[in-house]
Amino acid sequence: MNVYEIKSMRERIENNEYVGRGIVIGKTKTGTKAAVAYFIMGRSENSRNRIFTEQGDEVIIHPYDASKVEDPSLIIYSPIRVCGNHLIVTNGDQTDTVYDYLMQGKSFEEALDTRGFEPDAPNFTPRISGMLTFENGGFKYKMNILKSADEKGSACNRFNFAYEAMDGVGHFLHTYMENGNPIPTFTGEPERVLVPDDIDEFTEEIWNGLNKNNRISLYVRFVDLKNGSVENRMINGREL
């Protein structure tokens, strides 16, 4: 196995029916921008009944049809929030936990030490999180996954990863390895992926690579490292 193997996002996902929810963080090819992407997939009607909306710097998930919501606790949350020079992205309400801890002067890791995997037996979906920290015209980033230690949900295993941003390189962390029943949890380190300079190219590559029957929504953000300007792209499958 080549631990330095790097592939495009399309190569990582196009033949995988169900990778679940995914976070990508990295730097564009010419090194001028930070790149973040977050997507959700779903198999049940409750999971598919969602759209992304923007509220200032934040992204919020809302039900597409509120009358069909069965259990809002695991599907309605803010996947992206900004706290000072930090950009937080997660697949659940732990976004707010990280935000609250940062506001108290505490760390990303301390916040996530208080959380665990999702209580959705038998899948025990992992909580995946990332955070970019901008400083001195550049940035570094962290990723975290909280997952069940066994098939019974007896304990939580916690994995933290820290990266120095490299031109054209990103890391991709997702909740599941593939489709199944129960769904097999992601294993190993976040996967290395190529990050192009063009946000539309990156957005289309991810959206078109995701399984058409299970993809729900995608959000991509590029942040200019020189002037802090932001570009966003958002696709909601329900609105196409």
Short mmCIF file of N, CA, C and O in Angstrom, two decimals, residues 18-143:
data_model
loop_
_atom_site.label_atom_id
_atom_site.label_comp_id
_atom_site.label_asym_id
_atom_site.label_seq_id
_atom_site.Cartn_x
_atom_site.Cartn_y
_atom_site.Cartn_z
N TYR A 18 -22.11 4.06 -1.65
CA TYR A 18 -22.51 4.80 -0.44
C TYR A 18 -21.32 5.06 0.48
O TYR A 18 -20.91 4.19 1.24
N VAL A 19 -20.78 6.28 0.40
CA VAL A 19 -19.71 6.68 1.33
C VAL A 19 -20.27 7.49 2.50
O VAL A 19 -19.54 7.89 3.39
N GLY A 20 -21.58 7.75 2.48
CA GLY A 20 -22.23 8.45 3.59
C GLY A 20 -22.05 9.95 3.52
O GLY A 20 -22.34 10.59 2.52
N ARG A 21 -21.55 10.52 4.60
CA ARG A 21 -21.23 11.94 4.63
C ARG A 21 -19.72 12.11 4.51
O ARG A 21 -18.97 11.26 4.99
N GLY A 22 -19.27 13.20 3.89
CA GLY A 22 -17.85 13.36 3.65
C GLY A 22 -17.36 14.78 3.84
O GLY A 22 -18.08 15.74 3.54
N ILE A 23 -16.13 14.89 4.33
CA ILE A 23 -15.44 16.18 4.50
C ILE A 23 -14.14 16.14 3.71
O ILE A 23 -13.40 15.16 3.78
N VAL A 24 -13.88 17.20 2.95
CA VAL A 24 -12.61 17.37 2.27
C VAL A 24 -12.01 18.71 2.69
O VAL A 24 -12.70 19.73 2.68
N ILE A 25 -10.74 18.69 3.08
CA ILE A 25 -10.02 19.93 3.42
C ILE A 25 -8.66 19.88 2.73
O ILE A 25 -7.99 18.85 2.75
N GLY A 26 -8.25 20.99 2.12
CA GLY A 26 -6.95 21.03 1.49
C GLY A 26 -6.64 22.40 0.92
O GLY A 26 -7.34 23.39 1.19
N LYS A 27 -5.60 22.45 0.11
CA LYS A 27 -5.15 23.70 -0.51
C LYS A 27 -5.16 23.53 -2.03
O LYS A 27 -4.81 22.46 -2.53
N THR A 28 -5.54 24.58 -2.74
CA THR A 28 -5.61 24.51 -4.20
C THR A 28 -4.23 24.33 -4.82
O THR A 28 -3.20 24.56 -4.18
N LYS A 29 -4.24 23.93 -6.09
CA LYS A 29 -3.01 23.52 -6.77
C LYS A 29 -1.92 24.59 -6.76
O LYS A 29 -0.75 24.29 -6.56
N THR A 30 -2.31 25.85 -6.96
CA THR A 30 -1.31 26.92 -6.98
C THR A 30 -1.02 27.48 -5.58
O THR A 30 -0.23 28.41 -5.43
N GLY A 31 -1.68 26.93 -4.58
CA GLY A 31 -1.40 27.31 -3.20
C GLY A 31 -2.00 28.63 -2.78
O GLY A 31 -1.61 29.20 -1.75
N THR A 32 -2.97 29.14 -3.53
CA THR A 32 -3.51 30.47 -3.23
C THR A 32 -4.77 30.44 -2.38
O THR A 32 -5.15 31.46 -1.81
N LYS A 33 -5.41 29.27 -2.29
CA LYS A 33 -6.70 29.21 -1.58
C LYS A 33 -6.81 27.95 -0.72
O LYS A 33 -6.26 26.91 -1.06
N ALA A 34 -7.55 28.10 0.37
CA ALA A 34 -7.95 26.94 1.16
C ALA A 34 -9.25 26.41 0.57
O ALA A 34 -10.10 27.18 0.11
N ALA A 35 -9.42 25.09 0.59
CA ALA A 35 -10.60 24.46 0.01
C ALA A 35 -11.27 23.57 1.05
O ALA A 35 -10.60 22.81 1.76
N VAL A 36 -12.58 23.69 1.14
CA VAL A 36 -13.38 22.85 2.04
C VAL A 36 -14.60 22.36 1.28
O VAL A 36 -15.23 23.12 0.54
N ALA A 37 -14.93 21.08 1.44
CA ALA A 37 -16.14 20.55 0.86
C ALA A 37 -16.84 19.66 1.88
O ALA A 37 -16.17 18.96 2.66
N TYR A 38 -18.16 19.71 1.88
CA TYR A 38 -18.95 18.83 2.74
C TYR A 38 -20.15 18.33 1.95
O TYR A 38 -20.84 19.12 1.30
N PHE A 39 -20.38 17.02 1.99
CA PHE A 39 -21.55 16.47 1.30
C PHE A 39 -22.28 15.49 2.19
O PHE A 39 -21.71 14.92 3.13
N ILE A 40 -23.55 15.30 1.88
CA ILE A 40 -24.36 14.31 2.57
C ILE A 40 -25.02 13.40 1.56
O ILE A 40 -25.37 13.82 0.45
N MET A 41 -25.15 12.13 1.94
CA MET A 41 -25.89 11.15 1.17
C MET A 41 -26.97 10.57 2.09
O MET A 41 -26.96 10.83 3.30
N GLY A 42 -27.89 9.81 1.54
CA GLY A 42 -28.94 9.23 2.37
C GLY A 42 -29.63 8.07 1.69
O GLY A 42 -29.79 8.07 0.47
N ARG A 43 -30.04 7.10 2.50
CA ARG A 43 -30.76 5.94 1.96
C ARG A 43 -32.24 5.96 2.35
O ARG A 43 -33.08 5.52 1.59
N SER A 44 -32.55 6.49 3.53
CA SER A 44 -33.93 6.51 3.99
C SER A 44 -34.61 7.81 3.57
O SER A 44 -33.96 8.80 3.24
N GLU A 45 -35.94 7.81 3.59
CA GLU A 45 -36.70 9.01 3.25
C GLU A 45 -36.40 10.14 4.22
O GLU A 45 -36.30 11.31 3.84
N ASN A 46 -36.21 9.80 5.51
CA ASN A 46 -35.88 10.81 6.52
C ASN A 46 -34.54 11.47 6.20
O ASN A 46 -34.38 12.68 6.31
N SER A 47 -33.57 10.67 5.78
CA SER A 47 -32.24 11.20 5.46
C SER A 47 -32.25 12.04 4.18
O SER A 47 -31.54 13.03 4.07
N ARG A 48 -33.06 11.62 3.23
CA ARG A 48 -33.08 12.32 1.93
C ARG A 48 -33.89 13.60 1.96
O ARG A 48 -33.80 14.41 1.03
N ASN A 49 -34.64 13.80 3.01
CA ASN A 49 -35.51 14.97 3.13
C ASN A 49 -34.74 16.17 3.70
O ASN A 49 -35.09 16.73 4.73
N ARG A 50 -33.63 16.55 3.01
CA ARG A 50 -32.77 17.61 3.54
C ARG A 50 -32.23 18.49 2.42
O ARG A 50 -32.00 18.03 1.31
N ILE A 51 -32.00 19.75 2.77
CA ILE A 51 -31.31 20.67 1.87
C ILE A 51 -30.36 21.54 2.70
O ILE A 51 -30.55 21.74 3.89
N PHE A 52 -29.32 22.03 2.04
CA PHE A 52 -28.40 23.00 2.65
C PHE A 52 -28.93 24.41 2.42
O PHE A 52 -29.47 24.71 1.35
N THR A 53 -28.74 25.28 3.40
CA THR A 53 -29.01 26.70 3.23
C THR A 53 -27.84 27.48 3.83
O THR A 53 -27.16 27.00 4.73
N GLU A 54 -27.61 28.68 3.32
CA GLU A 54 -26.56 29.55 3.84
C GLU A 54 -27.16 30.60 4.75
O GLU A 54 -28.23 31.14 4.48
N GLN A 55 -26.45 30.89 5.84
CA GLN A 55 -26.85 31.95 6.75
C GLN A 55 -25.58 32.69 7.16
O GLN A 55 -24.89 32.29 8.09
N GLY A 56 -25.25 33.73 6.42
CA GLY A 56 -23.98 34.42 6.63
C GLY A 56 -22.82 33.51 6.29
O GLY A 56 -22.77 32.93 5.21
N ASP A 57 -21.88 33.36 7.22
CA ASP A 57 -20.73 32.48 7.02
C ASP A 57 -21.06 31.02 7.28
O ASP A 57 -20.23 30.14 7.04
N GLU A 58 -22.24 30.75 7.77
CA GLU A 58 -22.59 29.40 8.20
C GLU A 58 -23.44 28.67 7.17
O GLU A 58 -24.10 29.28 6.33
N VAL A 59 -23.41 27.36 7.26
CA VAL A 59 -24.28 26.51 6.46
C VAL A 59 -25.18 25.74 7.43
O VAL A 59 -24.72 25.24 8.46
N ILE A 60 -26.46 25.68 7.11
CA ILE A 60 -27.43 25.00 7.97
C ILE A 60 -28.19 23.98 7.14
O ILE A 60 -28.51 24.23 5.98
N ILE A 61 -28.47 22.84 7.73
CA ILE A 61 -29.27 21.82 7.07
C ILE A 61 -30.71 21.95 7.54
O ILE A 61 -30.97 21.99 8.75
N HIS A 62 -31.63 22.02 6.60
CA HIS A 62 -33.05 22.12 6.90
C HIS A 62 -33.80 20.97 6.23
O HIS A 62 -33.35 20.45 5.21
N PRO A 63 -34.95 20.60 6.77
CA PRO A 63 -35.77 19.62 6.06
C PRO A 63 -36.36 20.24 4.81
O PRO A 63 -36.77 21.41 4.83
N TYR A 64 -36.38 19.49 3.73
CA TYR A 64 -37.01 19.97 2.50
C TYR A 64 -38.52 20.02 2.69
O TYR A 64 -39.18 20.97 2.27
N ASP A 65 -39.07 19.00 3.35
CA ASP A 65 -40.49 18.95 3.66
C ASP A 65 -40.63 18.68 5.15
O ASP A 65 -40.45 17.55 5.61
N ALA A 66 -40.91 19.72 5.93
CA ALA A 66 -40.96 19.61 7.39
C ALA A 66 -41.99 18.60 7.87
O ALA A 66 -41.83 17.98 8.93
N SER A 67 -43.02 18.38 7.09
CA SER A 67 -44.09 17.45 7.50
C SER A 67 -43.64 16.00 7.49
O SER A 67 -44.29 15.14 8.10
N LYS A 68 -42.50 15.72 6.83
CA LYS A 68 -42.03 14.35 6.72
C LYS A 68 -40.88 14.02 7.67
O LYS A 68 -40.33 12.92 7.62
N VAL A 69 -40.51 14.96 8.53
CA VAL A 69 -39.39 14.72 9.43
C VAL A 69 -39.78 13.71 10.51
O VAL A 69 -40.76 13.89 11.22
N GLU A 70 -39.00 12.63 10.61
CA GLU A 70 -39.26 11.59 11.61
C GLU A 70 -38.44 11.82 12.88
O GLU A 70 -38.96 11.82 13.98
N ASP A 71 -37.13 12.01 12.71
CA ASP A 71 -36.24 12.24 13.86
C ASP A 71 -35.24 13.32 13.47
O ASP A 71 -34.29 13.05 12.74
N PRO A 72 -35.45 14.56 13.94
CA PRO A 72 -34.57 15.66 13.53
C PRO A 72 -33.20 15.65 14.20
O PRO A 72 -32.29 16.35 13.76
N SER A 73 -33.00 14.86 15.25
CA SER A 73 -31.81 14.98 16.08
C SER A 73 -30.51 14.69 15.34
O SER A 73 -29.47 15.28 15.66
N LEU A 74 -30.55 13.79 14.35
CA LEU A 74 -29.32 13.42 13.67
C LEU A 74 -29.23 13.96 12.24
O LEU A 74 -28.23 13.75 11.57
N ILE A 75 -30.26 14.64 11.78
CA ILE A 75 -30.22 15.12 10.39
C ILE A 75 -30.27 16.63 10.27
O ILE A 75 -29.96 17.18 9.22
N ILE A 76 -30.63 17.35 11.34
CA ILE A 76 -30.71 18.81 11.28
C ILE A 76 -29.61 19.40 12.15
O ILE A 76 -29.60 19.22 13.37
N TYR A 77 -28.67 20.11 11.53
CA TYR A 77 -27.53 20.68 12.27
C TYR A 77 -26.83 21.70 11.37
O TYR A 77 -27.20 21.87 10.21
N SER A 78 -25.83 22.36 11.93
CA SER A 78 -25.02 23.31 11.15
C SER A 78 -23.68 22.66 10.84
O SER A 78 -22.82 22.53 11.73
N PRO A 79 -23.43 22.24 9.61
CA PRO A 79 -22.17 21.58 9.31
C PRO A 79 -20.97 22.52 9.22
O PRO A 79 -19.84 22.07 9.37
N ILE A 80 -21.21 23.80 8.98
CA ILE A 80 -20.10 24.75 8.84
C ILE A 80 -20.36 26.00 9.68
O ILE A 80 -21.42 26.62 9.56
N ARG A 81 -19.38 26.32 10.54
CA ARG A 81 -19.44 27.56 11.31
C ARG A 81 -18.04 28.19 11.35
O ARG A 81 -17.02 27.50 11.22
N VAL A 82 -18.01 29.50 11.54
CA VAL A 82 -16.75 30.24 11.66
C VAL A 82 -16.62 30.79 13.06
O VAL A 82 -17.58 31.36 13.61
N CYS A 83 -15.45 30.60 13.65
CA CYS A 83 -15.16 31.13 14.99
C CYS A 83 -13.80 31.81 14.96
O CYS A 83 -12.76 31.13 14.96
N GLY A 84 -13.79 33.13 14.87
CA GLY A 84 -12.52 33.85 14.77
C GLY A 84 -11.78 33.45 13.51
O GLY A 84 -12.32 33.54 12.40
N ASN A 85 -10.54 32.98 13.66
CA ASN A 85 -9.75 32.54 12.50
C ASN A 85 -9.88 31.05 12.24
O ASN A 85 -9.05 30.45 11.55
N HIS A 86 -10.93 30.43 12.80
CA HIS A 86 -11.17 29.00 12.62
C HIS A 86 -12.41 28.77 11.76
O HIS A 86 -13.43 29.43 11.94
N LEU A 87 -12.32 27.81 10.86
CA LEU A 87 -13.47 27.35 10.08
C LEU A 87 -13.73 25.90 10.47
O LEU A 87 -12.87 25.04 10.30
N ILE A 88 -14.92 25.65 11.01
CA ILE A 88 -15.28 24.33 11.52
C ILE A 88 -16.21 23.66 10.53
O ILE A 88 -17.14 24.28 10.02
N VAL A 89 -15.99 22.36 10.28
CA VAL A 89 -16.89 21.59 9.42
C VAL A 89 -17.06 20.21 10.02
O VAL A 89 -16.08 19.54 10.34
N THR A 90 -18.31 19.79 10.24
CA THR A 90 -18.57 18.47 10.82
C THR A 90 -19.85 17.88 10.23
O THR A 90 -20.60 18.55 9.55
N ASN A 91 -20.09 16.61 10.57
CA ASN A 91 -21.28 15.94 10.09
C ASN A 91 -22.38 15.85 11.13
O ASN A 91 -23.26 14.99 11.05
N GLY A 92 -22.35 16.74 12.14
CA GLY A 92 -23.39 16.69 13.16
C GLY A 92 -23.37 17.90 14.06
O GLY A 92 -22.67 18.89 13.79
N ASP A 93 -24.12 17.83 15.15
CA ASP A 93 -24.20 19.00 16.04
C ASP A 93 -22.94 19.20 16.87
O ASP A 93 -22.87 20.13 17.67
N GLN A 94 -21.92 18.35 16.65
CA GLN A 94 -20.63 18.61 17.30
C GLN A 94 -19.97 19.87 16.75
O GLN A 94 -19.03 20.39 17.35
N THR A 95 -20.47 20.39 15.62
CA THR A 95 -20.02 21.71 15.15
C THR A 95 -20.18 22.73 16.27
O THR A 95 -19.27 23.53 16.54
N ASP A 96 -21.33 22.71 16.92
CA ASP A 96 -21.61 23.65 18.00
C ASP A 96 -20.74 23.39 19.22
O ASP A 96 -20.34 24.33 19.91
N THR A 97 -20.45 22.12 19.49
CA THR A 97 -19.57 21.78 20.61
C THR A 97 -18.19 22.37 20.39
O THR A 97 -17.61 22.98 21.30
N VAL A 98 -17.65 22.18 19.19
CA VAL A 98 -16.32 22.73 18.89
C VAL A 98 -16.35 24.26 18.99
O VAL A 98 -15.46 24.88 19.59
N TYR A 99 -17.38 24.88 18.42
CA TYR A 99 -17.51 26.34 18.47
C TYR A 99 -17.52 26.82 19.92
O TYR A 99 -16.79 27.77 20.28
N ASP A 100 -18.32 26.20 20.76
CA ASP A 100 -18.44 26.62 22.16
C ASP A 100 -17.11 26.47 22.90
O ASP A 100 -16.75 27.33 23.71
N TYR A 101 -16.39 25.40 22.64
CA TYR A 101 -15.11 25.18 23.31
C TYR A 101 -14.07 26.20 22.84
O TYR A 101 -13.28 26.70 23.65
N LEU A 102 -14.05 26.51 21.55
CA LEU A 102 -13.12 27.52 21.05
C LEU A 102 -13.40 28.87 21.69
O LEU A 102 -12.47 29.62 22.04
N MET A 103 -14.67 29.19 21.87
CA MET A 103 -15.05 30.45 22.50
C MET A 103 -14.58 30.52 23.95
O MET A 103 -14.36 31.59 24.50
N GLN A 104 -14.39 29.36 24.58
CA GLN A 104 -13.91 29.28 25.95
C GLN A 104 -12.38 29.18 26.03
O GLN A 104 -11.81 29.00 27.11
N GLY A 105 -11.72 29.28 24.86
CA GLY A 105 -10.26 29.19 24.84
C GLY A 105 -9.74 27.77 24.87
O GLY A 105 -8.55 27.54 25.10
N LYS A 106 -10.63 26.81 24.63
CA LYS A 106 -10.23 25.40 24.64
C LYS A 106 -10.00 24.91 23.21
O LYS A 106 -10.16 25.65 22.25
N SER A 107 -9.63 23.64 23.08
CA SER A 107 -9.18 23.15 21.79
C SER A 107 -10.22 22.28 21.08
O SER A 107 -11.19 21.80 21.66
N PHE A 108 -9.96 22.09 19.80
CA PHE A 108 -10.72 21.18 18.94
C PHE A 108 -10.78 19.79 19.56
O PHE A 108 -11.86 19.18 19.66
N GLU A 109 -9.63 19.30 20.01
CA GLU A 109 -9.57 17.96 20.59
C GLU A 109 -10.34 17.87 21.90
O GLU A 109 -11.04 16.88 22.16
N GLU A 110 -10.21 18.89 22.73
CA GLU A 110 -10.94 18.88 24.01
C GLU A 110 -12.45 18.83 23.78
O GLU A 110 -13.18 18.12 24.49
N ALA A 111 -12.91 19.57 22.78
CA ALA A 111 -14.33 19.58 22.48
C ALA A 111 -14.82 18.19 22.08
O ALA A 111 -15.83 17.69 22.58
N LEU A 112 -14.08 17.55 21.19
CA LEU A 112 -14.53 16.27 20.65
C LEU A 112 -14.32 15.12 21.63
O LEU A 112 -14.94 14.05 21.48
N ASP A 113 -13.49 15.32 22.65
CA ASP A 113 -13.37 14.31 23.71
C ASP A 113 -14.67 14.17 24.50
O ASP A 113 -14.86 13.17 25.19
N THR A 114 -15.55 15.16 24.38
CA THR A 114 -16.82 15.10 25.12
C THR A 114 -17.93 14.45 24.28
O THR A 114 -19.03 14.27 24.78
N ARG A 115 -17.64 14.12 23.04
CA ARG A 115 -18.65 13.57 22.14
C ARG A 115 -18.32 12.12 21.77
O ARG A 115 -17.22 11.63 22.00
N GLY A 116 -19.28 11.46 21.14
CA GLY A 116 -19.08 10.09 20.70
C GLY A 116 -19.77 9.87 19.37
O GLY A 116 -20.32 10.79 18.77
N PHE A 117 -19.75 8.64 18.89
CA PHE A 117 -20.40 8.29 17.64
C PHE A 117 -21.92 8.44 17.78
O PHE A 117 -22.44 8.58 18.89
N GLU A 118 -22.62 8.42 16.66
CA GLU A 118 -24.06 8.63 16.69
C GLU A 118 -24.78 7.37 17.23
O GLU A 118 -24.37 6.25 16.93
N PRO A 119 -25.84 7.55 18.00
CA PRO A 119 -26.53 6.42 18.62
C PRO A 119 -27.56 5.77 17.70
O PRO A 119 -28.72 5.55 18.08
N ASP A 120 -27.14 5.46 16.47
CA ASP A 120 -28.07 4.91 15.48
C ASP A 120 -27.77 3.43 15.21
O ASP A 120 -27.48 3.04 14.09
N ALA A 121 -27.84 2.62 16.24
CA ALA A 121 -27.59 1.18 16.09
C ALA A 121 -28.46 0.63 14.95
O ALA A 121 -29.59 1.08 14.76
N PRO A 122 -27.97 -0.36 14.16
CA PRO A 122 -26.69 -1.06 14.33
C PRO A 122 -25.53 -0.40 13.61
O PRO A 122 -24.42 -0.93 13.61
N ASN A 123 -25.75 0.76 12.94
CA ASN A 123 -24.68 1.38 12.16
C ASN A 123 -23.65 2.11 13.03
O ASN A 123 -22.47 2.13 12.71
N PHE A 124 -24.12 2.74 14.11
CA PHE A 124 -23.24 3.55 14.96
C PHE A 124 -22.38 4.47 14.09
O PHE A 124 -21.15 4.42 14.11
N THR A 125 -23.06 5.32 13.32
CA THR A 125 -22.38 6.20 12.37
C THR A 125 -21.31 7.04 13.07
O THR A 125 -21.57 7.66 14.10
N PRO A 126 -20.11 7.08 12.51
CA PRO A 126 -19.05 7.91 13.10
C PRO A 126 -19.39 9.40 13.02
O PRO A 126 -20.07 9.84 12.10
N ARG A 127 -18.91 10.15 13.98
CA ARG A 127 -18.90 11.60 13.86
C ARG A 127 -17.56 11.99 13.26
O ARG A 127 -16.51 11.61 13.77
N ILE A 128 -17.61 12.74 12.16
CA ILE A 128 -16.39 13.21 11.51
C ILE A 128 -16.35 14.73 11.59
O ILE A 128 -17.37 15.39 11.46
N SER A 129 -15.17 15.27 11.83
CA SER A 129 -15.03 16.72 12.04
C SER A 129 -13.71 17.20 11.46
O SER A 129 -12.73 16.46 11.36
N GLY A 130 -13.70 18.48 11.09
CA GLY A 130 -12.48 19.12 10.62
C GLY A 130 -12.45 20.58 11.04
O GLY A 130 -13.50 21.17 11.33
N MET A 131 -11.25 21.14 11.10
CA MET A 131 -11.12 22.56 11.45
C MET A 131 -9.89 23.14 10.77
O MET A 131 -8.79 22.59 10.87
N LEU A 132 -10.08 24.26 10.08
CA LEU A 132 -8.98 25.02 9.51
C LEU A 132 -8.67 26.18 10.43
O LEU A 132 -9.57 26.82 10.97
N THR A 133 -7.38 26.46 10.60
CA THR A 133 -6.94 27.62 11.38
C THR A 133 -6.08 28.50 10.48
O THR A 133 -5.02 28.07 10.01
N PHE A 134 -6.55 29.71 10.21
CA PHE A 134 -5.85 30.63 9.32
C PHE A 134 -4.91 31.52 10.12
O PHE A 134 -5.30 32.10 11.14
N GLU A 135 -3.67 31.64 9.66
CA GLU A 135 -2.70 32.52 10.33
C GLU A 135 -1.52 32.80 9.41
O GLU A 135 -1.10 31.94 8.64
N ASN A 136 -1.03 34.04 9.46
CA ASN A 136 0.17 34.45 8.72
C ASN A 136 0.08 34.15 7.22
O ASN A 136 1.05 33.72 6.60
N GLY A 137 -1.09 34.38 6.64
CA GLY A 137 -1.25 34.18 5.21
C GLY A 137 -1.35 32.74 4.76
O GLY A 137 -1.31 32.45 3.56
N GLY A 138 -1.49 31.83 5.70
CA GLY A 138 -1.61 30.41 5.38
C GLY A 138 -2.61 29.76 6.31
O GLY A 138 -3.39 30.43 6.98
N PHE A 139 -2.56 28.45 6.38
CA PHE A 139 -3.46 27.75 7.29
C PHE A 139 -2.94 26.33 7.56
O PHE A 139 -2.12 25.79 6.81
N LYS A 140 -3.42 25.78 8.64
CA LYS A 140 -3.20 24.37 8.94
C LYS A 140 -4.57 23.79 9.26
O LYS A 140 -5.54 24.53 9.47
N TYR A 141 -4.67 22.48 9.31
CA TYR A 141 -5.99 21.90 9.56
C TYR A 141 -5.89 20.58 10.32
O TYR A 141 -4.87 19.91 10.33
N LYS A 142 -7.01 20.29 10.98
CA LYS A 142 -7.13 19.07 11.76
C LYS A 142 -8.38 18.31 11.32
O LYS A 142 -9.34 18.91 10.85
N MET A 143 -8.34 17.00 11.54
CA MET A 143 -9.52 16.18 11.28
C MET A 143 -9.65 15.18 12.43
O MET A 143 -8.67 14.85 13.10
#
